[in-house]
Short mmCIF file of C-alpha atoms and ligand atoms in Angstrom, two decimals:
data_model
loop_
_atom_site.label_atom_id
_atom_site.label_comp_id
_atom_site.label_asym_id
_atom_site.label_seq_id
_atom_site.Cartn_x
_atom_site.Cartn_y
_atom_site.Cartn_z
CA MET A 16 -294.09 -43.94 191.09
CA THR A 17 -291.02 -45.94 190.35
CA ILE A 18 -288.85 -46.09 187.60
CA LEU A 19 -287.25 -49.02 188.02
CA GLN A 20 -283.22 -49.51 186.93
CA LEU A 21 -284.13 -51.13 183.29
CA GLU A 22 -286.91 -48.82 182.95
CA LYS A 23 -284.52 -45.85 182.91
CA ARG A 24 -281.69 -47.21 180.52
CA ILE A 25 -284.24 -47.99 177.67
CA LEU A 26 -285.37 -44.83 177.48
CA TRP A 27 -282.36 -43.02 177.89
CA VAL A 28 -280.73 -45.60 175.15
CA SER A 29 -284.22 -44.90 172.38
CA VAL A 30 -283.76 -40.72 173.20
CA ALA A 31 -279.98 -41.53 172.29
CA PHE A 32 -281.37 -43.08 169.35
CA VAL A 33 -283.64 -40.48 167.55
CA MET A 34 -281.72 -37.90 168.33
CA VAL A 35 -278.93 -39.62 166.85
CA LEU A 36 -280.67 -40.67 163.99
CA PHE A 37 -282.03 -36.75 163.59
CA ALA A 38 -278.41 -35.84 163.52
CA LEU A 39 -277.67 -38.21 160.89
CA ALA A 40 -280.72 -36.50 158.67
CA ALA A 41 -278.49 -32.86 159.52
CA LEU A 42 -275.74 -34.07 158.50
CA ALA A 43 -277.01 -36.11 155.13
CA VAL A 44 -279.08 -32.59 154.18
CA ASN A 45 -276.48 -30.42 155.18
CA LEU A 46 -273.08 -31.94 154.26
CA PHE A 47 -274.51 -34.47 151.24
CA HIS A 48 -277.16 -32.87 150.08
CA VAL A 49 -279.85 -35.21 149.87
CA GLY A 50 -283.00 -33.50 149.75
CA LEU A 51 -286.15 -34.33 152.26
CA PRO A 52 -288.82 -36.46 150.29
CA THR A 53 -291.95 -34.09 149.20
CA CYS A 54 -293.85 -34.47 146.51
CA LEU A 55 -294.13 -29.66 145.84
CA THR A 56 -291.06 -28.56 144.77
CA ASP A 57 -290.58 -24.71 145.80
CA ILE A 58 -290.88 -23.09 141.78
CA LYS A 59 -294.12 -21.40 141.76
CA PRO A 60 -296.29 -21.23 139.12
CA PHE A 61 -295.15 -20.34 135.77
CA GLN A 62 -297.44 -18.23 133.29
CA LYS A 63 -295.13 -18.50 129.79
CA GLY A 64 -293.02 -22.39 128.71
CA GLU A 65 -289.52 -21.73 128.65
CA VAL A 66 -286.25 -24.29 127.63
CA ILE A 67 -283.36 -23.52 130.31
CA THR A 68 -280.38 -25.37 129.46
CA HIS A 69 -278.16 -26.07 132.80
CA SER A 70 -275.50 -27.27 130.42
CA PRO A 71 -275.38 -29.52 127.22
CA THR A 72 -276.49 -32.70 128.95
CA HIS A 73 -278.88 -32.15 131.25
CA TYR A 74 -282.24 -29.73 130.03
CA GLU A 75 -285.43 -28.03 132.23
CA ILE A 76 -288.32 -27.64 129.92
CA HIS A 77 -291.34 -25.65 132.37
CA TYR A 78 -294.62 -26.34 130.18
CA VAL A 79 -297.60 -24.45 130.33
CA ALA A 80 -300.31 -26.95 129.56
CA LYS A 81 -303.69 -24.08 128.80
CA MET A 82 -306.63 -24.94 126.90
CA TRP A 83 -305.96 -26.18 124.74
CA LYS A 84 -302.16 -26.74 123.70
CA PHE A 85 -299.05 -27.13 125.99
CA GLU A 86 -295.59 -24.14 125.20
CA PRO A 87 -293.36 -24.99 124.81
CA GLU A 88 -293.91 -26.60 121.12
CA ASN A 89 -291.51 -28.88 119.71
CA VAL A 90 -288.78 -29.24 121.94
CA THR A 91 -285.16 -31.03 120.37
CA VAL A 92 -283.15 -31.93 122.67
CA PRO A 93 -279.41 -34.03 122.33
CA ALA A 94 -279.99 -37.92 122.83
CA GLY A 95 -278.07 -38.37 125.87
CA SER A 96 -280.26 -36.05 128.22
CA THR A 97 -281.08 -35.54 131.15
CA VAL A 98 -284.61 -33.98 131.24
CA ASP A 99 -286.08 -31.90 134.06
CA ILE A 100 -290.12 -31.33 132.89
CA TYR A 101 -292.25 -29.06 135.19
CA VAL A 102 -295.60 -28.20 134.18
CA SER A 103 -298.57 -25.64 135.19
CA THR A 104 -301.11 -24.23 134.37
CA PRO A 105 -303.31 -21.26 134.38
CA ASP A 106 -306.72 -22.69 133.43
CA VAL A 107 -308.26 -25.97 134.70
CA THR A 108 -306.53 -29.56 135.66
CA HIS A 109 -304.45 -31.03 132.49
CA GLY A 110 -302.25 -33.75 131.88
CA LEU A 111 -298.88 -34.52 130.71
CA ALA A 112 -297.90 -37.83 129.85
CA LEU A 113 -294.96 -38.17 128.01
CA LEU A 114 -295.65 -41.38 126.01
CA GLY A 115 -292.75 -44.38 126.44
CA THR A 116 -291.71 -43.01 129.08
CA ASN A 117 -292.86 -43.31 132.74
CA VAL A 118 -293.34 -39.74 133.23
CA ASN A 119 -297.04 -38.99 133.75
CA LEU A 120 -298.53 -35.42 135.59
CA MET A 121 -301.10 -34.04 137.32
CA VAL A 122 -301.76 -30.39 136.32
CA VAL A 123 -303.78 -28.72 138.51
CA PRO A 124 -304.09 -24.73 138.75
CA GLY A 125 -301.54 -23.40 141.85
CA VAL A 126 -299.40 -26.47 142.02
CA VAL A 127 -296.24 -26.65 139.52
CA ASN A 128 -295.44 -30.31 138.85
CA TYR A 129 -292.26 -32.43 138.35
CA SER A 130 -291.12 -35.26 137.25
CA ARG A 131 -287.12 -36.27 135.63
CA VAL A 132 -286.97 -38.24 132.82
CA LYS A 133 -282.77 -39.39 131.10
CA LEU A 134 -283.89 -39.22 127.11
CA ASP A 135 -281.07 -41.87 125.30
CA THR A 136 -281.93 -42.93 121.90
CA PRO A 137 -283.33 -40.37 119.25
CA ARG A 138 -286.77 -40.48 118.52
CA THR A 139 -289.49 -38.18 118.49
CA TYR A 140 -291.86 -38.32 121.36
CA GLN A 141 -295.90 -37.67 122.26
CA LEU A 142 -296.45 -34.92 124.72
CA LEU A 143 -300.24 -35.93 125.66
CA CYS A 144 -302.95 -34.44 127.26
CA HIS A 145 -304.00 -37.46 129.20
CA GLU A 146 -307.33 -35.33 131.41
CA PHE A 147 -310.42 -33.95 129.54
CA CYS A 148 -310.53 -30.91 129.94
CA GLY A 149 -312.94 -29.91 127.70
CA THR A 150 -313.78 -29.15 123.77
CA GLY A 151 -310.27 -29.17 121.96
CA HIS A 152 -308.64 -32.15 124.95
CA ASP A 153 -308.12 -34.01 121.71
CA ARG A 154 -305.29 -31.33 120.15
CA MET A 155 -303.76 -30.87 123.47
CA ALA A 156 -300.29 -32.76 121.90
CA THR A 157 -297.17 -31.67 120.68
CA ASN A 158 -294.16 -33.79 120.04
CA LEU A 159 -290.69 -34.01 122.96
CA ARG A 160 -287.73 -34.36 119.86
CA VAL A 161 -284.71 -36.67 120.64
CA VAL A 162 -281.77 -35.83 117.97
CA ASP A 163 -278.39 -36.97 117.86
CA ARG A 164 -276.13 -34.97 119.66
CA ALA A 165 -274.28 -33.77 115.73
CA ALA A 166 -277.75 -33.55 115.05
CA PHE A 167 -278.21 -31.07 117.90
CA THR A 168 -275.74 -28.90 117.55
CA SER A 169 -277.01 -27.48 113.52
CA THR A 170 -279.95 -27.27 114.28
CA VAL A 171 -278.70 -23.80 116.40
CA VAL A 172 -276.43 -23.51 114.34
CA ALA A 173 -276.89 -20.29 112.11
CA PRO A 174 -276.38 -20.73 108.33
CA GLY A 175 -272.68 -19.91 107.04
CA GLY A 176 -271.50 -22.54 110.26
CA GLN A 177 -271.20 -20.18 112.69
CA PRO A 178 -272.12 -20.56 116.15
CA ALA A 179 -275.97 -19.32 116.23
CA ASP A 180 -276.39 -16.35 117.61
CA PRO A 181 -278.64 -15.70 120.73
CA GLY A 182 -280.51 -13.73 118.54
CA TYR A 183 -280.51 -15.93 115.77
CA ARG A 184 -282.40 -19.02 117.83
CA LEU A 185 -284.86 -17.08 118.61
CA LEU A 186 -286.05 -16.40 115.69
CA ASP A 187 -285.59 -19.66 115.02
CA ALA A 188 -287.33 -20.50 117.94
CA LYS A 189 -290.87 -17.94 117.95
CA GLU A 190 -290.81 -19.72 113.71
CA CYS A 191 -290.45 -16.02 112.36
CA LEU A 192 -287.45 -17.80 109.85
CA SER A 193 -290.10 -20.49 108.60
CA CYS A 194 -291.27 -16.63 106.42
CA HIS A 195 -288.30 -15.00 106.87
CA SER A 196 -284.98 -16.26 105.23
CA VAL A 197 -281.39 -14.66 106.82
CA ASP A 198 -279.45 -15.86 103.77
CA GLY A 199 -281.54 -13.20 100.26
CA SER A 200 -283.85 -16.08 99.53
CA GLU A 201 -287.72 -15.08 98.29
CA GLY A 202 -290.13 -16.41 101.33
CA ILE A 203 -293.36 -15.86 102.49
CA GLY A 204 -292.06 -12.28 104.02
CA PRO A 205 -289.47 -10.16 102.55
CA THR A 206 -285.56 -11.86 103.75
CA LEU A 207 -283.88 -10.30 106.94
CA LYS A 208 -280.32 -10.13 105.16
CA GLY A 209 -279.33 -7.01 104.51
CA ILE A 210 -282.88 -5.38 105.67
CA LEU A 211 -281.21 -2.56 107.51
CA GLY A 212 -280.77 0.62 105.16
CA ARG A 213 -283.00 -0.70 102.47
CA THR A 214 -285.65 2.01 101.05
CA GLU A 215 -288.81 -0.93 101.30
CA LYS A 216 -292.48 0.73 98.87
CA MET A 217 -295.23 0.19 101.55
CA THR A 218 -299.06 -1.01 100.69
CA ASP A 219 -299.79 2.84 101.41
CA GLY A 220 -297.90 3.92 98.38
CA SER A 221 -295.36 5.26 101.62
CA THR A 222 -291.85 4.90 101.51
CA VAL A 223 -289.45 3.06 104.33
CA THR A 224 -286.01 3.33 105.28
CA VAL A 225 -284.93 0.63 107.56
CA GLU A 226 -283.62 1.30 111.05
CA PRO A 227 -284.14 -0.73 113.84
CA ALA A 228 -287.71 1.17 115.23
CA TYR A 229 -288.75 0.10 112.17
CA LEU A 230 -288.43 -3.34 113.16
CA ARG A 231 -289.13 -2.79 116.28
CA GLU A 232 -292.67 -1.86 115.25
CA SER A 233 -292.60 -4.39 112.73
CA ILE A 234 -292.12 -7.49 115.18
CA VAL A 235 -294.50 -5.79 117.51
CA ASN A 236 -297.17 -4.64 115.24
CA PRO A 237 -297.00 -6.62 112.39
CA SER A 238 -299.57 -4.82 111.00
CA ALA A 239 -298.77 -1.09 111.05
CA LYS A 240 -296.64 -1.11 107.46
CA ILE A 241 -296.28 -3.73 104.26
CA VAL A 242 -293.79 -4.36 102.07
CA GLN A 243 -295.48 -3.81 98.28
CA GLY A 244 -295.65 -7.28 96.87
CA TYR A 245 -296.65 -8.72 100.32
CA ASP A 246 -299.52 -9.78 102.47
CA ASP A 247 -300.55 -9.04 105.52
CA LEU A 248 -299.99 -12.51 107.22
CA MET A 249 -298.03 -11.73 110.36
CA THR A 250 -298.98 -12.90 113.30
CA LYS A 251 -298.76 -11.17 116.34
CA THR A 252 -296.02 -13.54 118.92
CA GLU A 253 -295.64 -12.24 122.59
CA LEU A 254 -292.28 -11.26 123.08
CA THR A 255 -290.26 -9.04 125.88
CA ASP A 256 -288.74 -6.14 124.78
CA GLU A 257 -285.09 -8.06 125.23
CA GLU A 258 -286.41 -10.60 123.45
CA VAL A 259 -286.98 -8.10 119.91
CA GLU A 260 -283.67 -6.27 121.10
CA GLU A 261 -281.56 -9.57 120.83
CA MET A 262 -283.25 -9.83 117.11
CA ILE A 263 -282.61 -6.52 115.79
CA GLU A 264 -279.31 -6.66 117.25
CA TYR A 265 -278.68 -9.65 115.19
CA ILE A 266 -280.86 -8.73 112.37
CA GLU A 267 -278.55 -6.16 111.84
CA THR A 268 -275.11 -8.70 111.70
CA LEU A 269 -276.98 -9.38 108.69
CA LYS A 270 -275.56 -7.16 105.74
CU1 CUA B 328 -305.53 -30.36 128.21
CU2 CUA B 328 -307.03 -32.29 128.07
#
């Protein structure tokens, strides 16, 4: 078989063209960090919802959609933020729609789906499950609140105006503060102000001097000992050991 001179040239030009394309793609990926298009993220499915602060204007929210709620609930970010939303599920197929935005994701077991949204105006967005997932499907809703920057900063500042301690933010995030005050005021549970070293009478008649070990027990196993005058109302909250220590460290500062 003979190949004409012209055909040879065309072949060479084509091969060279493809090689130049590959070289440009490699250059774009390595030099300019342009991501190659993909429909999968490299994040493994997660069990625990969380909010990660990358910068004051960039947040990453890991939602866990489970029968029948989203975690974390009621997230607040400041206006002007870019929010990366990742979602996974430990049980069945759900959906995630952030009403009023373009965020609309399927939530499929074993997969992490992703969307990015820029939230500029202060308002409350509803986050809903849009895939029928069982009897509690209609309850799968929570809010993503966008507040203006000044209001946002004040939500993470502890009473007294000090910058928020991570322990305080944790107590706030886990809703401990809806029952326990940090300023001495009465609540559904005892105040945390000056709690360390206080002597409390328990419902079983015993007396306890509050030290870190007692706080740890009361956080991890709320029903173990109940202070007289209060009811056994506190529910168990899932916390890591580090989170418990962080809370106790903060409580120790509340003299
Ligand atoms: Cu989850 Cu519907």
